[in-house]
Coordinates of N, CA, C and O in Angstrom, one line a residue:
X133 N 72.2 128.9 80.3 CA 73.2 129.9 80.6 C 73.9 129.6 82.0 O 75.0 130.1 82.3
X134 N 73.2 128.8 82.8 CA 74.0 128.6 84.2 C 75.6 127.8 84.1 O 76.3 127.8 85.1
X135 N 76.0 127.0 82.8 CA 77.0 125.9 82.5 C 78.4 127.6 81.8 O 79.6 127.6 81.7
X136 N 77.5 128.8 81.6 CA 78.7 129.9 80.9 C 79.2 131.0 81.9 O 78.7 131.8 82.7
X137 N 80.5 130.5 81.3 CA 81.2 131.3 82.8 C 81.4 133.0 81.7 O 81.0 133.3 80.6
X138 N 82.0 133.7 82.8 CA 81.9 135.1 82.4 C 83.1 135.1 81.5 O 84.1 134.6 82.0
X139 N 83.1 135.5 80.1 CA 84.7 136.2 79.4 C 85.5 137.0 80.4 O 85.2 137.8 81.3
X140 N 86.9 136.5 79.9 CA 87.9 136.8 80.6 C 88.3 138.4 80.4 O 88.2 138.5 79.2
X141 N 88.8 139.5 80.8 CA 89.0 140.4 80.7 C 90.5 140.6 81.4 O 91.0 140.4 82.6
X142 N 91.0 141.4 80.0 CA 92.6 142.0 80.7 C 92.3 143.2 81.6 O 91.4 144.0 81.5
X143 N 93.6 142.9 82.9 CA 93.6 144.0 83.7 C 93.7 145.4 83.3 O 93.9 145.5 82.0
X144 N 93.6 146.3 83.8 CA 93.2 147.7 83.2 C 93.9 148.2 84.6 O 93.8 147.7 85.8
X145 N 94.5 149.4 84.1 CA 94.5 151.2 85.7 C 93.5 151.5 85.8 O 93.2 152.1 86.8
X146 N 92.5 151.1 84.7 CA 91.2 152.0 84.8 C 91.2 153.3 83.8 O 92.2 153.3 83.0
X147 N 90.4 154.4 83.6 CA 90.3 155.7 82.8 C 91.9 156.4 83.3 O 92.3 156.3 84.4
X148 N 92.7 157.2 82.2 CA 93.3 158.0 83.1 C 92.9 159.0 82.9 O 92.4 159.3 81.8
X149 N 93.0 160.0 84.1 CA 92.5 161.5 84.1 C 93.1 162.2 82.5 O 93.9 161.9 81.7
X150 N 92.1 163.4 82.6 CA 92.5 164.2 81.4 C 93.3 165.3 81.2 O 92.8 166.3 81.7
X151 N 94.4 165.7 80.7 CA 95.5 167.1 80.9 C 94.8 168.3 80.7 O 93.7 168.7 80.5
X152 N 95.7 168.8 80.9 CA 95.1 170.3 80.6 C 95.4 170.3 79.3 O 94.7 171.1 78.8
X153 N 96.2 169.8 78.5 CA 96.5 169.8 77.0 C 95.0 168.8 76.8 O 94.0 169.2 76.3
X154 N 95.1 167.7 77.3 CA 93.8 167.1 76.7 C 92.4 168.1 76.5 O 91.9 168.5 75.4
X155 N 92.0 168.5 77.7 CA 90.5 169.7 78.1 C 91.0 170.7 77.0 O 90.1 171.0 76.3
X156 N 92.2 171.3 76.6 CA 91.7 172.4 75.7 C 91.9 171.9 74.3 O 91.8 172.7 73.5
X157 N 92.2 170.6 73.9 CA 92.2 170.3 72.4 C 90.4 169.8 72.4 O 89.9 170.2 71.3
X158 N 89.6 169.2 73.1 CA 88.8 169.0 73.9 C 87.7 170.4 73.2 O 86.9 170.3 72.3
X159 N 88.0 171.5 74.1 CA 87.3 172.7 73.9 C 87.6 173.3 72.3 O 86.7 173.8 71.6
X160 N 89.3 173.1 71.9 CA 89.2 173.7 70.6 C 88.2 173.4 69.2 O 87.9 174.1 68.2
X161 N 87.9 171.6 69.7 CA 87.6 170.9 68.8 C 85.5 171.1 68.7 O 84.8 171.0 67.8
X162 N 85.3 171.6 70.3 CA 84.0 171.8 70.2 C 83.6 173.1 70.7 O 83.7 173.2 71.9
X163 N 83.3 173.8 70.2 CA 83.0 175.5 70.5 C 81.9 175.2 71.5 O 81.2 174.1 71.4
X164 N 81.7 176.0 72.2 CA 80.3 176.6 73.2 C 79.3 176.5 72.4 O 79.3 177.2 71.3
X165 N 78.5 175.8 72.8 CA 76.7 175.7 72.2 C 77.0 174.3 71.8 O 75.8 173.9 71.9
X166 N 77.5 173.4 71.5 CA 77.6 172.2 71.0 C 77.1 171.0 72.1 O 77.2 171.2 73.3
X167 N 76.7 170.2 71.7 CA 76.0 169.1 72.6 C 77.5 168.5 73.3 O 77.3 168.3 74.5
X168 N 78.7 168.2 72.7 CA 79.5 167.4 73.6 C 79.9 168.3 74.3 O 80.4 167.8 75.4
X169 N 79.9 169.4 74.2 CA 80.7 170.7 75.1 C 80.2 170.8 76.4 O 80.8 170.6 77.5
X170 N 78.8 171.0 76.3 CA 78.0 171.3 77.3 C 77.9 169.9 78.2 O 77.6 169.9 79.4
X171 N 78.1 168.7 77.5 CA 78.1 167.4 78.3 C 79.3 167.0 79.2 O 79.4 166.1 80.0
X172 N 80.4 168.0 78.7 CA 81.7 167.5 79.5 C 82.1 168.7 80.3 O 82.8 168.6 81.3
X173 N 81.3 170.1 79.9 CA 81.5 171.0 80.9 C 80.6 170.5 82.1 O 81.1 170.5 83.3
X174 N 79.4 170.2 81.9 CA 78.8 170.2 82.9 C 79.3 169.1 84.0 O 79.0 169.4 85.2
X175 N 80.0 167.9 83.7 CA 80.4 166.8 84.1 C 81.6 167.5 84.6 O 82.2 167.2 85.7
X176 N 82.1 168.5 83.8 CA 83.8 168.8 84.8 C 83.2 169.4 85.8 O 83.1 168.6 86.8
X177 N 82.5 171.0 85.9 CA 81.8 171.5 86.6 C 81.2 171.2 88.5 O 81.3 171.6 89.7
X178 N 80.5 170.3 87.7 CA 79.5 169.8 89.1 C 80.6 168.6 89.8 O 81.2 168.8 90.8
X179 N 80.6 167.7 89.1 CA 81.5 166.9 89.7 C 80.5 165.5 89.8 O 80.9 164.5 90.4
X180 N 79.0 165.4 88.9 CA 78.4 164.7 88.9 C 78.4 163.4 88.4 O 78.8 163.6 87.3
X181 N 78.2 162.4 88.5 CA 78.3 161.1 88.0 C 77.9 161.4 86.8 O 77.6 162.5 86.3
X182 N 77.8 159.7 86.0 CA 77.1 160.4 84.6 C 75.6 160.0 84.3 O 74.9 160.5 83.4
X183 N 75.4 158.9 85.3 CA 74.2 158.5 85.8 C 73.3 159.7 86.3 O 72.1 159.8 86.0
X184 N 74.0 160.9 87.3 CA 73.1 161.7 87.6 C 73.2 163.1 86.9 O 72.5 164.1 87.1
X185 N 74.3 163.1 86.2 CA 74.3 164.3 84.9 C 72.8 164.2 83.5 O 72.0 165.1 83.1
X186 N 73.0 163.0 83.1 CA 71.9 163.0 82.4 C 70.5 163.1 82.9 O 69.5 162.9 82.2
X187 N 70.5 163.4 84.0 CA 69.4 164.1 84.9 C 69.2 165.2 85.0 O 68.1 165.7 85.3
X188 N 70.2 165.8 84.8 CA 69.9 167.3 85.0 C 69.2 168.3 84.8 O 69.7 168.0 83.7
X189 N 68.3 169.5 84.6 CA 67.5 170.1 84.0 C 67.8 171.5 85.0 O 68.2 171.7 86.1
X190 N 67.3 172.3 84.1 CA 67.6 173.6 84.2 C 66.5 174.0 86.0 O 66.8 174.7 87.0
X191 N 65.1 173.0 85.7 CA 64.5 173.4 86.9 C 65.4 173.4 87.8 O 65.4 174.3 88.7
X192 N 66.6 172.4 87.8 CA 67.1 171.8 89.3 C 67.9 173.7 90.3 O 68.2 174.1 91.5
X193 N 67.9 174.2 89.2 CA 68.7 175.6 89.6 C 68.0 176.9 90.6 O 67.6 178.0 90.2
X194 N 68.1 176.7 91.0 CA 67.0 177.9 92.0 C 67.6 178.7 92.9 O 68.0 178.0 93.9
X195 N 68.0 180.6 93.1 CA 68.4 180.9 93.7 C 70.3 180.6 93.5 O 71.0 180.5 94.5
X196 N 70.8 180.6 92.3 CA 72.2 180.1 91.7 C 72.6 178.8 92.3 O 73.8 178.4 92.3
X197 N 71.8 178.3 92.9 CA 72.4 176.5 93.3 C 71.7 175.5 92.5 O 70.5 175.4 92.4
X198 N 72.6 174.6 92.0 CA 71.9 173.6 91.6 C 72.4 172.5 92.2 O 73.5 172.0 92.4
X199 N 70.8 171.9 92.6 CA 70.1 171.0 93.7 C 69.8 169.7 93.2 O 68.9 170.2 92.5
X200 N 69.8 168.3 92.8 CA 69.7 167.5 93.3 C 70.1 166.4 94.1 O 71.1 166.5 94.8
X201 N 69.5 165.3 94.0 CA 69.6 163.6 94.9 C 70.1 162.5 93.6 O 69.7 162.1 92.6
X202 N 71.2 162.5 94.5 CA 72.3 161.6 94.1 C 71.6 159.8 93.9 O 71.0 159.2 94.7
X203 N 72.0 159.4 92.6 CA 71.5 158.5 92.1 C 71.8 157.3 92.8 O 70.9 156.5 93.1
X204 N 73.3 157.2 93.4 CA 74.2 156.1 94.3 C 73.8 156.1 95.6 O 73.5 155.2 96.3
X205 N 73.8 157.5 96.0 CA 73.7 157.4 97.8 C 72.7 158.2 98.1 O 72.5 158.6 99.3
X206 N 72.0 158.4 97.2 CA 70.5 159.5 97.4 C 70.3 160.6 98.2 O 69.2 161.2 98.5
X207 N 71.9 160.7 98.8 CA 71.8 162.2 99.4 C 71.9 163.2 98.8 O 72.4 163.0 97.7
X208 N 71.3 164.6 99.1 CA 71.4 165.7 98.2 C 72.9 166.3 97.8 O 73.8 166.4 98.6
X209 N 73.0 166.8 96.3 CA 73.7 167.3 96.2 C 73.9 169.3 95.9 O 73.1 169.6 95.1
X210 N 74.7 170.3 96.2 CA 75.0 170.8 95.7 C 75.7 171.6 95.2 O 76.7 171.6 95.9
X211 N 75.8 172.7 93.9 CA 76.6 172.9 93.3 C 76.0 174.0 93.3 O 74.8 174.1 93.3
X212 N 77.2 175.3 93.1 CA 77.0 176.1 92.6 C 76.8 176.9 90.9 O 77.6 176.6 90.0
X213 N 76.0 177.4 90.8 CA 75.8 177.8 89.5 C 75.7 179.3 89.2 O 75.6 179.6 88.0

């Protein structure tokens, strides 16, 4: 493998942000209680990566803050809840 170079990839802007038309076709399409709902509120919400969203757990909440250590810079984070 040391003789293969990396595939070439076209440039990209990267993700673009989502509208507000986007988030409520978004919400219409998944009601409250559903697994993707709760996955993208919580991600809009906190502001968490998605590396440290799938971390999350209800322990982390104590006293309406939710507390953890950031996966990238392992400083604490938090959020209100």
């Amino acid at each position: 493998s040391a003789t293969v170079g990396r595939p070439k990839q076209a440039a990209t802007d990267g993700h673009e942000p989502w509208s507000a038309d986007d988030l409520a076709r978004f919400r219409a399409r998944w009601p409250v209680g559903t697994a993707p709902r709760a996955a993208m509120e919580l991600l809009l919400w906190t502001g968490a990566r998605v590396g440290d969203a799938r971390r999350l757990t209800r322990g982390m909440v104590r006293d309406g803050i939710l507390s953890y250590r950031q996966g990238k810079t392992r400083s604490e984070a938090h959020v209100p809840w």
